[in-house]
Short mmCIF file of C-alpha atoms in Angstrom, two decimals:
data_model
loop_
_atom_site.label_atom_id
_atom_site.label_comp_id
_atom_site.label_asym_id
_atom_site.label_seq_id
_atom_site.Cartn_x
_atom_site.Cartn_y
_atom_site.Cartn_z
CA MET T 1 0.00 0.00 0.00
CA ILE T 2 1.32 3.47 -0.92
CA TRP T 3 2.14 5.21 2.36
CA TYR T 4 -0.21 8.18 1.91
CA LYS T 5 -3.17 6.42 0.24
CA ASN T 6 -6.27 6.44 2.47
CA ASN T 7 -3.97 6.98 5.43
CA ASN T 8 -6.00 8.00 8.48
CA SER T 9 -3.17 7.75 10.99
CA ASP T 10 -3.66 10.35 13.70
CA ILE T 11 -0.05 10.93 14.75
CA VAL T 12 2.40 8.47 13.15
CA VAL T 13 2.02 8.94 9.41
CA SER T 14 4.73 6.77 7.85
CA THR T 15 7.87 4.75 8.49
CA ARG T 16 11.03 4.72 6.41
CA ILE T 17 14.19 2.63 6.49
CA ARG T 18 17.08 3.75 4.28
CA LEU T 19 20.33 1.87 3.77
CA ALA T 20 23.41 3.55 2.27
CA ARG T 21 25.73 1.21 0.36
CA ASN T 22 28.70 1.55 -1.98
CA VAL T 23 30.46 -0.76 -4.40
CA ASP T 24 33.83 -1.94 -3.11
CA LYS T 25 37.03 -0.43 -4.54
CA THR T 26 35.01 2.20 -6.45
CA PRO T 27 35.11 6.00 -5.98
CA PHE T 28 32.04 7.56 -4.41
CA PRO T 29 29.60 9.18 -6.89
CA ASN T 30 30.99 12.71 -6.44
CA ALA T 31 34.42 11.41 -7.52
CA LEU T 32 33.21 9.26 -10.42
CA LYS T 33 33.83 10.74 -13.86
CA ASP T 34 31.34 8.35 -15.45
CA THR T 35 28.61 6.64 -13.43
CA LYS T 36 27.29 4.44 -16.25
CA GLU T 37 29.45 1.37 -15.57
CA VAL T 38 28.64 1.27 -11.85
CA THR T 39 24.96 1.99 -12.49
CA GLU T 40 24.78 -0.88 -14.99
CA LYS T 41 26.48 -3.22 -12.52
CA ILE T 42 23.96 -2.43 -9.78
CA LYS T 43 21.03 -2.51 -12.20
CA ASN T 44 22.01 -6.01 -13.31
CA ALA T 45 22.31 -7.12 -9.69
CA VAL T 46 18.69 -6.07 -9.08
CA LEU T 47 17.03 -6.66 -12.43
CA GLY T 48 19.27 -9.35 -13.96
CA GLY T 49 17.84 -12.71 -14.96
CA ASN T 50 19.13 -14.47 -11.84
CA SER T 51 17.74 -11.88 -9.41
CA THR T 52 14.62 -12.68 -7.41
CA LEU T 53 13.85 -8.94 -7.47
CA ALA T 54 13.69 -8.61 -11.27
CA LYS T 55 9.91 -8.79 -11.57
CA ASP T 56 9.29 -6.40 -8.68
CA PHE T 57 11.08 -3.25 -9.87
CA ASP T 58 10.91 -0.74 -12.72
CA PHE T 59 14.08 1.14 -13.75
CA ILE T 60 13.92 4.90 -14.36
CA ASP T 61 16.84 6.78 -15.93
CA LEU T 62 16.44 10.22 -14.38
CA ASP T 63 18.61 11.83 -17.08
CA ASN T 64 15.83 11.04 -19.55
CA THR T 65 12.98 11.95 -17.21
CA PRO T 66 11.23 15.34 -17.35
CA LEU T 67 11.93 17.56 -14.35
CA ILE T 68 8.28 17.66 -13.33
CA ARG T 69 8.18 13.87 -13.20
CA LYS T 70 11.31 13.81 -11.02
CA GLN T 71 9.71 16.38 -8.73
CA GLU T 72 6.61 14.18 -8.47
CA LEU T 73 8.74 11.26 -7.31
CA ALA T 74 10.41 13.50 -4.71
CA GLU T 75 7.02 14.73 -3.48
CA GLU T 76 5.93 11.12 -3.04
CA HIS T 77 9.19 10.55 -1.09
CA LEU T 78 10.27 7.85 -3.56
CA ILE T 79 13.47 9.75 -4.32
CA SER T 80 15.28 12.48 -2.39
CA PRO T 81 15.05 16.08 -3.67
CA VAL T 82 18.77 16.01 -4.59
CA MET T 83 18.00 13.28 -7.14
CA CYS T 84 16.16 15.91 -9.20
CA GLU T 85 19.48 17.66 -9.83
CA GLY T 86 22.65 16.77 -11.71
CA LYS T 87 23.40 13.96 -14.14
CA GLY T 88 24.00 10.21 -14.02
CA LYS T 89 21.26 9.42 -11.50
CA SER T 90 18.62 6.71 -11.73
CA VAL T 91 16.17 4.86 -9.54
CA MET T 92 14.45 1.49 -9.37
CA ILE T 93 10.96 1.63 -7.86
CA SER T 94 8.93 -1.39 -6.80
CA LYS T 95 5.60 -1.88 -8.52
CA ASP T 96 3.77 -1.47 -5.20
CA ARG T 97 5.73 1.78 -4.61
CA THR T 98 6.92 0.81 -1.14
CA MET T 99 10.56 0.30 -2.18
CA SER T 100 13.01 2.44 -4.11
CA ILE T 101 16.68 1.95 -4.88
CA MET T 102 18.33 5.28 -5.68
CA LEU T 103 21.55 5.09 -7.67
CA MET T 104 24.28 7.76 -7.58
CA GLU T 105 22.68 10.00 -5.00
CA GLU T 106 25.32 10.69 -2.30
CA ASP T 107 26.25 6.99 -2.32
CA HIS T 108 26.14 4.40 -5.10
CA ILE T 109 23.03 2.85 -3.55
CA ARG T 110 20.33 4.28 -1.33
CA LEU T 111 17.86 1.49 -0.62
CA GLN T 112 14.63 2.79 0.85
CA ILE T 113 11.51 1.15 2.26
CA ILE T 114 8.57 3.44 3.05
CA LYS T 115 5.37 2.20 4.64
CA ASP T 116 2.29 3.76 6.15
CA ASP T 117 1.79 3.93 9.92
CA PHE T 118 4.33 2.75 12.53
CA ALA T 119 6.19 -0.27 11.12
CA LEU T 120 9.91 -0.01 11.84
CA ASP T 121 10.54 -3.72 12.37
CA GLU T 122 8.56 -4.70 9.28
CA ALA T 123 10.28 -2.08 7.13
CA TYR T 124 13.75 -3.08 8.33
CA SER T 125 13.05 -6.78 7.74
CA LEU T 126 12.08 -6.03 4.14
CA ALA T 127 15.08 -3.71 3.60
CA SER T 128 17.44 -6.36 4.95
CA LYS T 129 16.05 -9.01 2.59
CA VAL T 130 16.42 -6.76 -0.46
CA ASP T 131 19.91 -5.75 0.68
CA ASP T 132 20.92 -9.41 0.94
CA VAL T 133 19.73 -10.11 -2.61
CA ILE T 134 21.76 -7.19 -4.00
CA GLU T 135 24.82 -8.30 -2.04
CA GLU T 136 24.69 -11.69 -3.75
CA ASN T 137 25.99 -9.94 -6.87
CA ILE T 138 27.67 -6.82 -5.49
CA THR T 139 30.62 -6.62 -3.08
CA TYR T 140 29.99 -3.71 -0.73
CA ALA T 141 32.62 -1.32 0.59
CA PHE T 142 32.97 -2.58 4.16
CA ASP T 143 35.53 -2.26 6.93
CA ASN T 144 35.70 -4.67 9.86
CA ASP T 145 36.24 -1.81 12.31
CA PHE T 146 33.99 0.89 10.84
CA GLY T 147 31.27 -1.09 9.08
CA TYR T 148 29.75 0.03 5.77
CA LEU T 149 31.78 2.85 4.20
CA THR T 150 29.79 5.82 2.95
CA ALA T 151 30.41 9.16 1.23
CA CYS T 152 29.34 11.04 4.36
CA PRO T 153 31.02 9.90 7.60
CA THR T 154 27.75 10.34 9.52
CA ASN T 155 26.32 7.34 7.64
CA THR T 156 29.31 5.05 8.21
CA GLY T 157 28.61 2.00 10.36
CA THR T 158 25.25 0.40 9.78
CA GLY T 159 24.60 2.84 6.94
CA MET T 160 21.01 2.87 8.18
CA ARG T 161 18.69 5.79 8.71
CA ALA T 162 15.41 4.85 10.32
CA SER T 163 12.78 7.57 10.36
CA VAL T 164 9.17 8.06 11.31
CA MET T 165 7.04 10.89 9.94
CA MET T 166 4.79 12.34 12.62
CA HIS T 167 1.91 14.81 12.58
CA LEU T 168 2.42 17.01 15.65
CA PRO T 169 0.02 19.99 15.46
CA ALA T 170 -0.85 20.15 19.17
CA LEU T 171 2.78 20.19 20.32
CA THR T 172 3.43 22.90 17.73
CA MET T 173 0.41 25.00 18.73
CA SER T 174 1.29 24.70 22.43
CA GLU T 175 4.86 25.74 21.61
CA ASN T 176 6.29 22.58 23.16
CA ILE T 177 7.82 21.29 19.94
CA ASN T 178 11.20 22.92 20.62
CA ARG T 179 11.40 21.06 23.93
CA VAL T 180 10.69 17.82 22.08
CA ILE T 181 13.40 18.57 19.51
CA SER T 182 15.92 19.38 22.25
CA SER T 183 15.11 16.27 24.29
CA ALA T 184 15.29 14.00 21.23
CA GLY T 185 18.63 15.53 20.24
CA SER T 186 20.14 14.64 23.61
CA LEU T 187 19.27 11.00 22.85
CA GLY T 188 20.91 11.01 19.42
CA ILE T 189 17.59 11.44 17.58
CA GLU T 190 17.04 14.18 14.99
CA VAL T 191 13.78 16.00 14.33
CA ARG T 192 13.59 17.43 10.82
CA GLY T 193 11.05 18.91 8.45
CA LEU T 194 8.85 17.23 5.84
CA TYR T 195 11.65 16.60 3.31
CA GLY T 196 14.47 15.94 5.73
CA GLU T 197 17.59 17.93 6.52
CA GLY T 198 17.26 21.69 6.15
CA THR T 199 13.51 21.68 5.43
CA LYS T 200 10.57 23.09 7.35
CA ALA T 201 7.82 21.13 9.07
CA TYR T 202 5.09 22.14 6.63
CA GLY T 203 1.69 20.87 7.70
CA ASN T 204 3.12 20.15 11.17
CA LEU T 205 4.79 17.04 9.72
CA TYR T 206 8.14 16.13 11.28
CA GLN T 207 10.67 13.40 10.47
CA ILE T 208 12.08 11.71 13.56
CA SER T 209 15.27 9.76 12.77
CA ASN T 210 18.48 8.36 14.23
CA ARG T 211 21.53 10.59 14.10
CA ILE T 212 24.12 7.90 14.93
CA THR T 213 24.93 5.00 12.61
CA LEU T 214 28.34 4.03 14.04
CA GLY T 215 28.66 1.98 17.20
CA LEU T 216 25.03 0.83 17.32
CA SER T 217 23.44 -2.20 15.71
CA GLU T 218 20.35 -1.90 13.54
CA SER T 219 18.18 -3.42 16.29
CA GLN T 220 19.52 -0.92 18.84
CA VAL T 221 18.75 1.99 16.51
CA ILE T 222 15.20 0.75 15.96
CA GLU T 223 14.65 0.15 19.68
CA LYS T 224 15.84 3.65 20.61
CA LEU T 225 13.79 5.31 17.87
CA THR T 226 10.71 3.28 18.84
CA ASN T 227 11.00 4.42 22.45
CA VAL T 228 11.36 8.08 21.47
CA VAL T 229 8.45 7.93 19.00
CA ASN T 230 6.20 6.31 21.62
CA GLN T 231 7.07 9.09 24.06
CA ILE T 232 6.28 11.75 21.46
CA VAL T 233 2.97 10.03 20.63
CA ASP T 234 2.08 10.19 24.32
CA MET T 235 3.03 13.88 24.53
CA GLU T 236 1.08 14.78 21.39
CA THR T 237 -1.98 12.85 22.60
CA LYS T 238 -1.94 14.68 25.92
CA ALA T 239 -1.45 18.03 24.17
CA ARG T 240 -4.42 17.33 21.88
CA ASN T 241 -6.66 16.39 24.79
CA MET T 242 -5.58 19.53 26.63
CA LEU T 243 -6.45 21.72 23.63
CA LYS T 244 -9.89 20.16 23.39
CA GLU T 245 -10.65 20.28 27.12
CA LYS T 246 -9.25 23.72 27.97
CA ASN T 247 -9.91 25.72 24.78
CA TYR T 248 -12.67 23.85 22.94
CA ASP T 249 -14.44 26.88 21.47
CA VAL T 250 -11.20 28.50 20.31
CA ILE T 251 -9.74 25.36 18.78
CA ALA T 252 -13.05 24.30 17.20
CA ASP T 253 -13.43 27.74 15.64
CA ARG T 254 -9.95 27.57 14.15
CA LEU T 255 -10.38 24.05 12.80
CA PHE T 256 -13.79 24.72 11.25
CA ARG T 257 -12.49 27.94 9.66
CA SER T 258 -9.71 25.92 8.03
CA TYR T 259 -12.22 23.30 6.92
CA GLY T 260 -14.54 25.96 5.50
CA THR T 261 -11.72 27.65 3.63
CA LEU T 262 -10.75 24.39 1.94
CA LYS T 263 -14.39 23.58 1.13
CA TYR T 264 -14.92 26.85 -0.74
CA ALA T 265 -11.56 28.41 -1.70
CA ARG T 266 -10.92 28.94 -5.42
CA SER T 267 -7.17 29.42 -5.06
CA VAL T 268 -4.77 28.14 -2.39
CA SER T 269 -0.98 27.99 -2.18
CA SER T 270 0.95 24.84 -1.34
CA SER T 271 2.06 26.03 2.10
CA GLU T 272 -1.41 27.29 3.01
CA ALA T 273 -2.99 24.02 1.87
CA LYS T 274 -0.66 22.02 4.13
CA SER T 275 -1.45 24.22 7.12
CA LEU T 276 -5.21 24.06 6.56
CA LEU T 277 -5.21 20.32 5.87
CA SER T 278 -3.18 19.79 9.05
CA ASP T 279 -6.01 21.51 10.94
CA VAL T 280 -8.56 19.22 9.28
CA MET T 281 -6.47 16.16 10.21
CA LEU T 282 -6.40 17.39 13.81
CA GLY T 283 -10.13 18.19 13.77
CA GLN T 284 -10.99 14.71 12.54
CA SER T 285 -8.70 13.12 15.13
CA LEU T 286 -10.42 15.07 17.94
CA GLY T 287 -13.89 14.24 16.63
CA ILE T 288 -14.63 17.91 15.95
CA ILE T 289 -14.72 17.65 12.14
CA PRO T 290 -16.58 14.67 10.62
CA LYS T 291 -14.58 12.08 8.65
CA GLU T 292 -16.55 12.48 5.44
CA SER T 293 -13.71 13.19 3.00
CA LYS T 294 -13.56 11.20 -0.24
CA ILE T 295 -9.85 10.78 0.44
CA ALA T 296 -7.93 11.35 3.66
CA PRO T 297 -6.52 14.86 4.29
CA LEU T 298 -2.97 13.46 4.20
CA GLU T 299 -3.50 12.13 0.68
CA CYS T 300 -4.93 15.53 -0.31
CA MET T 301 -1.79 17.12 1.13
CA VAL T 302 0.51 14.95 -0.98
CA LEU T 303 -1.54 15.12 -4.19
CA SER T 304 -1.73 18.91 -3.95
CA GLU T 305 2.07 19.29 -3.92
CA PRO T 306 3.42 21.67 -6.64
CA ALA T 307 4.41 18.99 -9.17
CA LEU T 308 1.81 16.31 -8.41
CA VAL T 309 -1.08 18.77 -8.69
CA CYS T 310 0.04 19.63 -12.23
CA ASP T 311 -0.59 16.03 -13.34
CA GLY T 312 2.33 16.14 -15.78
CA LYS T 313 1.41 19.53 -17.28
CA GLU T 314 3.37 22.77 -17.16
CA LEU T 315 1.24 25.17 -15.13
CA SER T 316 1.87 28.69 -13.89
CA PRO T 317 1.85 29.28 -10.11
CA ASN T 318 -1.62 30.85 -10.39
CA GLU T 319 -2.93 27.88 -12.38
CA ARG T 320 -1.45 25.49 -9.83
CA ASP T 321 -3.12 27.33 -6.95
CA LYS T 322 -6.51 27.15 -8.69
CA LYS T 323 -6.13 23.46 -9.55
CA ARG T 324 -4.99 22.71 -5.99
CA ALA T 325 -8.08 24.40 -4.56
CA GLU T 326 -10.30 22.45 -6.96
CA LEU T 327 -8.66 19.12 -6.07
CA ILE T 328 -9.13 19.74 -2.36
CA ARG T 329 -12.71 21.04 -2.74
CA ASN T 330 -13.72 17.93 -4.64
CA ASN T 331 -12.20 15.54 -2.13
CA ILE T 332 -12.28 17.06 1.34
#
């Protein structure tokens, strides 16, 4: 199931496991003059006749892919935003769109599993199985002391980034989110925006992920992240209940105003849509706004992103804003 399709998760929206891998005795992508040979080697390892993965993945050469299509893939979190830039990059995406294998991003291979809801163990189990299949045909750059060798030292070790996307409107409204970020940081956990490092938490969506990959096993990383996420879920739940109990009229007025705006607006920007849809998600979670949408607010949020809302067409910003408003009106 695609992570955002009909997703009614109240707090934990999605789970992602990403493994960084490199081909042994081969320069990292930023030092490769020509990426074709390495790309072909990895492609054959995944899609070759002897691979058990061959029937599950489609190969996309991003050099021959229109920019808007690359942006769509980034908005669906199937590739990272940096994959939209530069040359020599490609990706293999599973037919069920839960797995993607990015080639020549920062490392030769970025294997990613993304699932809806809270499923760290399940996602890691799947990532590990796919990783093992690739390693049957590829020798990874690995050091007995340091673990998997990566272009960025912060990924060396397990090479694993585990992350959970969380919807935290109440902690944000109550101005407690900075305390959460600080507390998580002291435990080696990072709290980032919607698209990762250096991005904002549009729509009150935050990525919670491990900072340390060296010196911890994969199971230890998952256990620590699980504990932190469960604590944040508890804090967000209490903050939501407090908003409803202490300031019902104020919060209900705000949420219904956001709902009304989306129901009748003829033009809405991407950032405004995320903010308003976040309010609707909160309102539905608290039982203030009825769950009568044709599709869940989260899916509306993703489908109304700047590239996805264009549906493959080149639209001006004004045209995008009008089409976004129409899409949300028809589905919210």
